Amino acid sequence: RSYRVIGVYLFLYAGAMLNFLSGPWGIQLRFLVPVLPFLYLGLFIGARRLAALMSGSSERLAIAAMVAILPVSVAHNVYRIADPMGSSRSVSGRGFVDYSRGMDWFRANSAPDAMIMASYPLERHIHFGRPTVAWPSSSAIGNLHSVAQKCNVRYFLVAPGDPESPDELNDTERARLAILRSCPQRFRPLLDSPHQSLYIFESIDE
């Protein structure tokens, strides 16, 4: 019966994670952390039952494979939890994006209910503690001001969000920055930090 309860929990958790499929961020591996113990339990039970169907050397081989895989997997996940960016960001090329970039500024200079337009809004919301909304699609970016008004956006954040260039703006982000800079009568620059690739603008009330 306990296995059935765990199965129902995993099923409901998987359904909850599907909510993030429609966003540009996809399902992040860290969302699996709360269910890792149950996944390991399932692997252990499955391997034990598989070994029971075998005999002789095949059974011993299945058990040995499980014993070898589990510690390595656990050690890897512990490392990813304890040091999610760390040394992975020290190598060149693809790396982890620091979604906390700009967190200190927003916590010190914005109201808790101030709406922020940013890429990867879920990640930014978790770090900033502020409501966030995603940037409009490229086809609607020309109407940024009207889109922002409908969403009651107060601030605009332009910062790296692409794992392929975790410390630099990509073409899409540079285009957003250019639009914000091209309309000083609507978007006021508040923070311009090229060395951090961090830019924050405020919507000007008309």
mmCIF file of C-alpha atoms in Angstrom, residues 11-187:
data_model
loop_
_atom_site.group_PDB
_atom_site.id
_atom_site.type_symbol
_atom_site.label_atom_id
_atom_site.label_comp_id
_atom_site.label_asym_id
_atom_site.label_seq_id
_atom_site.Cartn_x
_atom_site.Cartn_y
_atom_site.Cartn_z
ATOM 1 C CA PHE A 11 2.233 10.874 -10.645
ATOM 2 C CA LEU A 12 0.837 14.109 -9.170
ATOM 3 C CA TYR A 13 4.312 15.656 -8.961
ATOM 4 C CA ALA A 14 4.964 14.805 -12.616
ATOM 5 C CA GLY A 15 1.658 16.442 -13.521
ATOM 6 C CA ALA A 16 2.644 19.596 -11.628
ATOM 7 C CA MET A 17 5.979 19.755 -13.456
ATOM 8 C CA LEU A 18 4.184 19.640 -16.800
ATOM 9 C CA ASN A 19 2.928 23.158 -16.054
ATOM 10 C CA PHE A 20 6.415 24.428 -16.855
ATOM 11 C CA LEU A 21 6.599 22.864 -20.307
ATOM 12 C CA SER A 22 4.938 25.856 -21.968
ATOM 13 C CA GLY A 23 7.561 28.310 -20.691
ATOM 14 C CA PRO A 24 10.912 28.986 -22.321
ATOM 15 C CA TRP A 25 12.781 27.598 -19.333
ATOM 16 C CA GLY A 26 11.584 23.999 -19.704
ATOM 17 C CA ILE A 27 11.679 21.593 -16.797
ATOM 18 C CA GLN A 28 14.791 22.198 -14.739
ATOM 19 C CA LEU A 29 16.580 19.244 -13.206
ATOM 20 C CA ARG A 30 16.485 20.817 -9.758
ATOM 21 C CA PHE A 31 12.705 20.307 -9.706
ATOM 22 C CA LEU A 32 13.454 16.593 -9.401
ATOM 23 C CA VAL A 33 15.337 17.041 -6.111
ATOM 24 C CA PRO A 34 12.243 16.560 -3.859
ATOM 25 C CA VAL A 35 11.479 13.180 -5.478
ATOM 26 C CA LEU A 36 15.023 11.829 -5.820
ATOM 27 C CA PRO A 37 14.699 9.560 -2.728
ATOM 28 C CA PHE A 38 11.588 7.964 -4.220
ATOM 29 C CA LEU A 39 13.261 7.535 -7.600
ATOM 30 C CA TYR A 40 16.213 5.812 -5.949
ATOM 31 C CA LEU A 41 13.806 3.602 -4.025
ATOM 32 C CA GLY A 42 12.081 2.685 -7.272
ATOM 33 C CA LEU A 43 15.425 1.876 -8.875
ATOM 34 C CA PHE A 44 16.378 -0.306 -5.930
ATOM 35 C CA ILE A 45 13.067 -2.210 -5.963
ATOM 36 C CA GLY A 46 13.186 -2.641 -9.722
ATOM 37 C CA ALA A 47 16.769 -3.898 -9.679
ATOM 38 C CA ARG A 48 15.993 -6.311 -6.854
ATOM 39 C CA ARG A 49 13.009 -7.764 -8.700
ATOM 40 C CA LEU A 50 15.026 -7.998 -11.907
ATOM 41 C CA ALA A 51 17.771 -9.834 -10.047
ATOM 42 C CA ALA A 52 15.171 -12.215 -8.598
ATOM 43 C CA LEU A 53 14.220 -13.240 -12.132
ATOM 44 C CA MET A 54 17.811 -14.088 -12.915
ATOM 45 C CA SER A 55 20.035 -16.776 -11.560
ATOM 46 C CA GLY A 56 23.688 -17.372 -10.802
ATOM 47 C CA SER A 57 26.113 -14.855 -12.258
ATOM 48 C CA SER A 58 23.355 -12.779 -13.879
ATOM 49 C CA GLU A 59 21.819 -12.049 -10.492
ATOM 50 C CA ARG A 60 25.160 -11.054 -9.016
ATOM 51 C CA LEU A 61 25.859 -8.856 -12.044
ATOM 52 C CA ALA A 62 22.555 -6.978 -11.651
ATOM 53 C CA ILE A 63 23.211 -6.359 -7.965
ATOM 54 C CA ALA A 64 26.771 -5.230 -8.672
ATOM 55 C CA ALA A 65 25.533 -2.793 -11.346
ATOM 56 C CA MET A 66 23.019 -1.297 -8.915
ATOM 57 C CA VAL A 67 25.643 -0.958 -6.193
ATOM 58 C CA ALA A 68 27.946 0.824 -8.644
ATOM 59 C CA ILE A 69 25.337 3.177 -10.107
ATOM 60 C CA LEU A 70 23.611 4.366 -6.932
ATOM 61 C CA PRO A 71 26.618 5.908 -5.104
ATOM 62 C CA VAL A 72 27.818 7.658 -8.254
ATOM 63 C CA SER A 73 24.367 9.075 -8.950
ATOM 64 C CA VAL A 74 23.872 10.185 -5.345
ATOM 65 C CA ALA A 75 27.301 11.850 -5.265
ATOM 66 C CA HIS A 76 26.573 13.664 -8.524
ATOM 67 C CA ASN A 77 23.228 15.006 -7.313
ATOM 68 C CA VAL A 78 24.659 16.066 -3.960
ATOM 69 C CA TYR A 79 27.349 18.008 -5.829
ATOM 70 C CA ARG A 80 24.791 19.674 -8.111
ATOM 71 C CA ILE A 81 22.687 20.706 -5.106
ATOM 72 C CA ALA A 82 25.621 21.962 -3.042
ATOM 73 C CA ASP A 83 27.429 23.737 -5.890
ATOM 74 C CA PRO A 84 24.945 24.384 -8.716
ATOM 75 C CA MET A 85 27.158 26.933 -10.455
ATOM 76 C CA GLY A 86 30.614 27.030 -8.863
ATOM 77 C CA SER A 87 33.194 25.164 -10.876
ATOM 78 C CA SER A 88 30.744 24.511 -13.706
ATOM 79 C CA ARG A 89 30.769 28.226 -14.461
ATOM 80 C CA SER A 90 34.555 28.436 -14.340
ATOM 81 C CA VAL A 91 34.938 26.578 -17.598
ATOM 82 C CA SER A 92 34.572 28.342 -20.925
ATOM 83 C CA GLY A 93 31.566 27.812 -23.143
ATOM 84 C CA ARG A 94 28.215 26.499 -21.983
ATOM 85 C CA GLY A 95 27.534 27.001 -18.297
ATOM 86 C CA PHE A 96 24.921 27.750 -15.677
ATOM 87 C CA VAL A 97 23.148 31.085 -15.846
ATOM 88 C CA ASP A 98 23.182 33.152 -12.656
ATOM 89 C CA TYR A 99 19.505 34.089 -12.429
ATOM 90 C CA SER A 100 20.128 35.962 -9.194
ATOM 91 C CA ARG A 101 21.891 38.705 -11.176
ATOM 92 C CA GLY A 102 20.174 41.962 -10.191
ATOM 93 C CA MET A 103 18.571 40.465 -7.085
ATOM 94 C CA ASP A 104 20.247 42.855 -4.633
ATOM 95 C CA TRP A 105 19.210 45.890 -6.661
ATOM 96 C CA PHE A 106 15.556 44.895 -6.889
ATOM 97 C CA ARG A 107 15.297 43.965 -3.221
ATOM 98 C CA ALA A 108 16.797 47.304 -2.229
ATOM 99 C CA ASN A 109 15.056 49.581 -4.733
ATOM 100 C CA SER A 110 11.693 48.109 -5.669
ATOM 101 C CA ALA A 111 8.439 47.426 -3.887
ATOM 102 C CA PRO A 112 7.554 43.780 -3.159
ATOM 103 C CA ASP A 113 4.610 43.969 -5.554
ATOM 104 C CA ALA A 114 6.472 45.704 -8.403
ATOM 105 C CA MET A 115 6.069 43.791 -11.656
ATOM 106 C CA ILE A 116 9.286 42.958 -13.530
ATOM 107 C CA MET A 117 9.541 41.958 -17.173
ATOM 108 C CA ALA A 118 12.420 39.526 -17.615
ATOM 109 C CA SER A 119 13.474 36.411 -19.447
ATOM 110 C CA TYR A 120 13.052 33.176 -17.496
ATOM 111 C CA PRO A 121 10.492 34.768 -15.155
ATOM 112 C CA LEU A 122 10.123 31.742 -12.883
ATOM 113 C CA GLU A 123 13.814 31.700 -12.002
ATOM 114 C CA ARG A 124 13.929 35.479 -11.536
ATOM 115 C CA HIS A 125 10.815 35.413 -9.353
ATOM 116 C CA ILE A 126 12.362 32.811 -7.052
ATOM 117 C CA HIS A 127 15.504 34.922 -6.581
ATOM 118 C CA PHE A 128 14.006 38.423 -6.585
ATOM 119 C CA GLY A 129 10.872 37.766 -4.567
ATOM 120 C CA ARG A 130 8.963 39.990 -6.997
ATOM 121 C CA PRO A 131 6.194 39.204 -9.501
ATOM 122 C CA THR A 132 7.650 38.661 -12.954
ATOM 123 C CA VAL A 133 6.333 38.345 -16.479
ATOM 124 C CA ALA A 134 8.059 37.095 -19.602
ATOM 125 C CA TRP A 135 9.130 39.287 -22.478
ATOM 126 C CA PRO A 136 6.681 39.315 -25.395
ATOM 127 C CA SER A 137 7.407 37.289 -28.487
ATOM 128 C CA SER A 138 9.609 38.764 -31.201
ATOM 129 C CA SER A 139 6.533 39.534 -33.284
ATOM 130 C CA ALA A 140 5.100 41.700 -30.472
ATOM 131 C CA ILE A 141 8.317 43.264 -29.189
ATOM 132 C CA GLY A 142 7.648 46.371 -31.282
ATOM 133 C CA ASN A 143 4.578 47.007 -29.111
ATOM 134 C CA LEU A 144 6.560 46.589 -25.903
ATOM 135 C CA HIS A 145 5.105 49.670 -24.228
ATOM 136 C CA SER A 146 1.478 48.648 -24.744
ATOM 137 C CA VAL A 147 2.221 45.060 -23.701
ATOM 138 C CA ALA A 148 3.951 46.319 -20.563
ATOM 139 C CA GLN A 149 1.004 48.571 -19.711
ATOM 140 C CA LYS A 150 -1.432 45.664 -19.974
ATOM 141 C CA CYS A 151 0.723 43.631 -17.584
ATOM 142 C CA ASN A 152 1.317 46.598 -15.251
ATOM 143 C CA VAL A 153 5.090 46.244 -15.675
ATOM 144 C CA ARG A 154 7.185 48.644 -13.603
ATOM 145 C CA TYR A 155 10.706 47.421 -14.356
ATOM 146 C CA PHE A 156 12.495 45.787 -17.267
ATOM 147 C CA LEU A 157 15.484 43.522 -16.770
ATOM 148 C CA VAL A 158 17.954 42.691 -19.516
ATOM 149 C CA ALA A 159 20.537 40.131 -18.394
ATOM 150 C CA PRO A 160 22.074 36.894 -19.685
ATOM 151 C CA GLY A 161 19.697 33.958 -19.798
ATOM 152 C CA ASP A 162 21.237 31.671 -22.406
ATOM 153 C CA PRO A 163 23.387 28.765 -21.110
ATOM 154 C CA GLU A 164 25.429 29.043 -24.300
ATOM 155 C CA SER A 165 26.557 32.520 -23.208
ATOM 156 C CA PRO A 166 25.933 32.693 -19.433
ATOM 157 C CA ASP A 167 27.928 35.909 -18.957
ATOM 158 C CA GLU A 168 27.015 37.832 -22.117
ATOM 159 C CA LEU A 169 23.837 39.017 -23.795
ATOM 160 C CA ASN A 170 22.743 37.040 -26.828
ATOM 161 C CA ASP A 171 21.242 38.584 -29.981
ATOM 162 C CA THR A 172 17.686 38.548 -28.622
ATOM 163 C CA GLU A 173 18.723 40.216 -25.378
ATOM 164 C CA ARG A 174 20.738 42.862 -27.208
ATOM 165 C CA ALA A 175 17.697 43.607 -29.369
ATOM 166 C CA ARG A 176 15.571 44.118 -26.245
ATOM 167 C CA LEU A 177 18.189 46.437 -24.799
ATOM 168 C CA ALA A 178 18.258 48.450 -28.035
ATOM 169 C CA ILE A 179 14.474 48.893 -27.942
ATOM 170 C CA LEU A 180 14.557 50.129 -24.365
ATOM 171 C CA ARG A 181 17.337 52.582 -25.135
ATOM 172 C CA SER A 182 15.592 53.848 -28.259
ATOM 173 C CA CYS A 183 12.595 55.131 -26.270
ATOM 174 C CA PRO A 184 13.963 57.270 -23.399
ATOM 175 C CA GLN A 185 10.606 59.013 -23.134
ATOM 176 C CA ARG A 186 9.017 55.697 -22.108
ATOM 177 C CA PHE A 187 11.811 53.696 -20.496
#
